[in-house]
Backbone as CSV, one residue per row, in Angstrom:
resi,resn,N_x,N_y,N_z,CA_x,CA_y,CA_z,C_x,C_y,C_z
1,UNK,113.663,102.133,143.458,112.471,101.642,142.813,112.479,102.005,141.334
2,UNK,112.103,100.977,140.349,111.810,101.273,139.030,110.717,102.015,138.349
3,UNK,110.448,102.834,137.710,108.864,103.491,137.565,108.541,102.637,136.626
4,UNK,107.526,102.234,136.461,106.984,101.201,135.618,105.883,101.702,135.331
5,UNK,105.671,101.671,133.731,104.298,102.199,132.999,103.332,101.063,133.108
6,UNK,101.998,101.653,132.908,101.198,100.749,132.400,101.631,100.122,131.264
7,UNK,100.743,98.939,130.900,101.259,98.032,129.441,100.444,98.919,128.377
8,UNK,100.749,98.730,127.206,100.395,99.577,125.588,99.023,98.743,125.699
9,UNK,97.862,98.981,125.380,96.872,98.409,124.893,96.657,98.826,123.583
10,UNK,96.104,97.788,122.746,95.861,97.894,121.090,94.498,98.788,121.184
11,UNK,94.450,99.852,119.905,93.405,100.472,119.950,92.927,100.323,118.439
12,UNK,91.435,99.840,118.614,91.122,99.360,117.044,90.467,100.663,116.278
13,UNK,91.321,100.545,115.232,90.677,102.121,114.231,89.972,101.327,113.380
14,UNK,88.788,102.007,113.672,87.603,101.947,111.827,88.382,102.151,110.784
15,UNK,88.010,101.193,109.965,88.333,101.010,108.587,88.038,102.046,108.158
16,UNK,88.740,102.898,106.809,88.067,104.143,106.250,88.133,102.875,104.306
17,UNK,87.207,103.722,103.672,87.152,102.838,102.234,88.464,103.426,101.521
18,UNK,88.990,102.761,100.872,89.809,103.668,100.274,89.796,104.552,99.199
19,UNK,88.383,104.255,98.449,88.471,105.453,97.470,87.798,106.871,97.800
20,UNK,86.720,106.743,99.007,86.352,107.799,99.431,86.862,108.000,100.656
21,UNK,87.357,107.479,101.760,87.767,107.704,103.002,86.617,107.781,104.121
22,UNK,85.420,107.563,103.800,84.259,106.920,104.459,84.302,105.897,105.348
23,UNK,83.787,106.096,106.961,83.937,105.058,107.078,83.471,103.285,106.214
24,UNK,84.110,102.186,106.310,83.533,100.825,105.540,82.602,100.298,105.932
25,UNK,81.964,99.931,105.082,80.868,98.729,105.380,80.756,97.258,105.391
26,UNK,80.723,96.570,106.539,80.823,95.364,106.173,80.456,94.935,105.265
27,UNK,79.209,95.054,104.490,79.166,94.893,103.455,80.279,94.203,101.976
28,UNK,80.204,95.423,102.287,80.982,95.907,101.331,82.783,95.837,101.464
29,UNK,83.142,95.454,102.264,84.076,95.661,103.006,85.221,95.590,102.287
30,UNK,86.331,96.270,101.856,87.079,97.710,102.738,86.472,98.634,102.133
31,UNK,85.337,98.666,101.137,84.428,100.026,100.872,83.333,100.367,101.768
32,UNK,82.912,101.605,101.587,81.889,101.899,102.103,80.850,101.535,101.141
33,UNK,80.329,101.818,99.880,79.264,101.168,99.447,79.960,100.476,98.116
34,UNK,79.149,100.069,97.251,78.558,98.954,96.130,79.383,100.545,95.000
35,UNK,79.349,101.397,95.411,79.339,102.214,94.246,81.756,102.333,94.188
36,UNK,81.947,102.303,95.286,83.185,102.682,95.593,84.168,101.495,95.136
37,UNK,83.526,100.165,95.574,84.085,99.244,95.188,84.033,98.941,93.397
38,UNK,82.857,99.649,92.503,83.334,99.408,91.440,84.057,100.465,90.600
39,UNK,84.401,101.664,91.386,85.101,102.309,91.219,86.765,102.205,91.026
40,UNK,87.088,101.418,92.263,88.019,100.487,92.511,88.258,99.523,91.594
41,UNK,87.467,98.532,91.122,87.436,97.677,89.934,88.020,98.201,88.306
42,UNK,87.030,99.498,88.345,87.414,99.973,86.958,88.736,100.839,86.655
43,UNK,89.466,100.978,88.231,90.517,101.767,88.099,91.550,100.183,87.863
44,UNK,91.475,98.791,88.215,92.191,97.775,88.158,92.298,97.612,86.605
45,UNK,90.674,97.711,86.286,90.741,97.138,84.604,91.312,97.483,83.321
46,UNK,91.387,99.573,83.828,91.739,100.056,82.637,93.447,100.466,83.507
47,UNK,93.979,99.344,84.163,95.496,99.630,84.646,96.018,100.768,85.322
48,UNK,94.991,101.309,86.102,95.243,102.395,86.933,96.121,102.536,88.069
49,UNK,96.226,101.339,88.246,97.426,100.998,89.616,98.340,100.292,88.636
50,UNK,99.554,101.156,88.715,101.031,100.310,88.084,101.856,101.039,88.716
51,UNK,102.901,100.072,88.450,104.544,99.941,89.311,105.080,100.799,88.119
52,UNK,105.805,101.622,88.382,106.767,102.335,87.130,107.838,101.057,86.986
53,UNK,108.862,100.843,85.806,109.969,100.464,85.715,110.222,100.718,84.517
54,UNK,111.865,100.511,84.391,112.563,100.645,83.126,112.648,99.854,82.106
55,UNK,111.788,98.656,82.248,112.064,97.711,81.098,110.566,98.304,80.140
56,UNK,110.972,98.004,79.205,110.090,98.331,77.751,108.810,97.173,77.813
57,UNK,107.970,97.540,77.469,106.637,96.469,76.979,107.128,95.511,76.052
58,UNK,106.725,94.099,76.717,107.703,93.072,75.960,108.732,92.866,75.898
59,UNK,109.717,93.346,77.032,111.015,92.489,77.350,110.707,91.400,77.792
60,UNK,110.009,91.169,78.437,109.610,89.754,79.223,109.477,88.499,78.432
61,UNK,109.019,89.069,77.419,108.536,87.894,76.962,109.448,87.588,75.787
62,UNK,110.587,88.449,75.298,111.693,87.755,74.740,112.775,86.930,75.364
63,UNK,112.924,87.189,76.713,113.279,86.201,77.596,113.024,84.654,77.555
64,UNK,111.723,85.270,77.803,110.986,83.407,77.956,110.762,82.472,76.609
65,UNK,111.277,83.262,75.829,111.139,82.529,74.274,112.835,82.307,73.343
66,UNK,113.689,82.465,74.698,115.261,82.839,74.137,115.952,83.516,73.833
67,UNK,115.560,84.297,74.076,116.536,85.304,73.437,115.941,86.487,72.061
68,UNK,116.120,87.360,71.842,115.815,88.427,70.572,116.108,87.401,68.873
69,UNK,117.194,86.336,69.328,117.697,85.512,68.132,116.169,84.390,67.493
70,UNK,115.215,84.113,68.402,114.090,83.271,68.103,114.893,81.889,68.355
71,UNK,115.451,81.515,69.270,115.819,80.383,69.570,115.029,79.603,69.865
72,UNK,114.575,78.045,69.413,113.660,77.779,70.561,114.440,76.064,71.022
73,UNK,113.579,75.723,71.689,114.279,74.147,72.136,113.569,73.728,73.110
């Protein structure tokens, strides 16, 4: 005979907000209040969430314009 488990059932976890770890409010939802979510906002505006990398401010955009030479066409 094979021992055979019961099947996995999904178990749903409460949302926590992410800047306080509170549970969320629909509301508001994935915050818990009005105050967390613009907390969240002002950490977007003044660039608080960034990716590190090695390219310099404004490589990008000598790319898209040709080259460092000012090529255009």
């Amino acid at each position: 005979m094979t021992d055979r488990s019961p099947p996995l059932r999904a178990v749903r976890i409460e949302p926590k907000c992410p800047t306080c770890g509170k549970p969320a409010d629909p509301k508001y939802k994935p915050f818990c209040r009005k105050r967390c979510a613009d907390i969240d906002l002002g950490r977007w505006l003044k660039e608080g969430y960034r990716v590190p990398t090695d390219e310099a401010p404004g490589e990008e955009d000598l790319d898209d314009r040709g080259g460092a030479s000012g090529q255009r066409g």
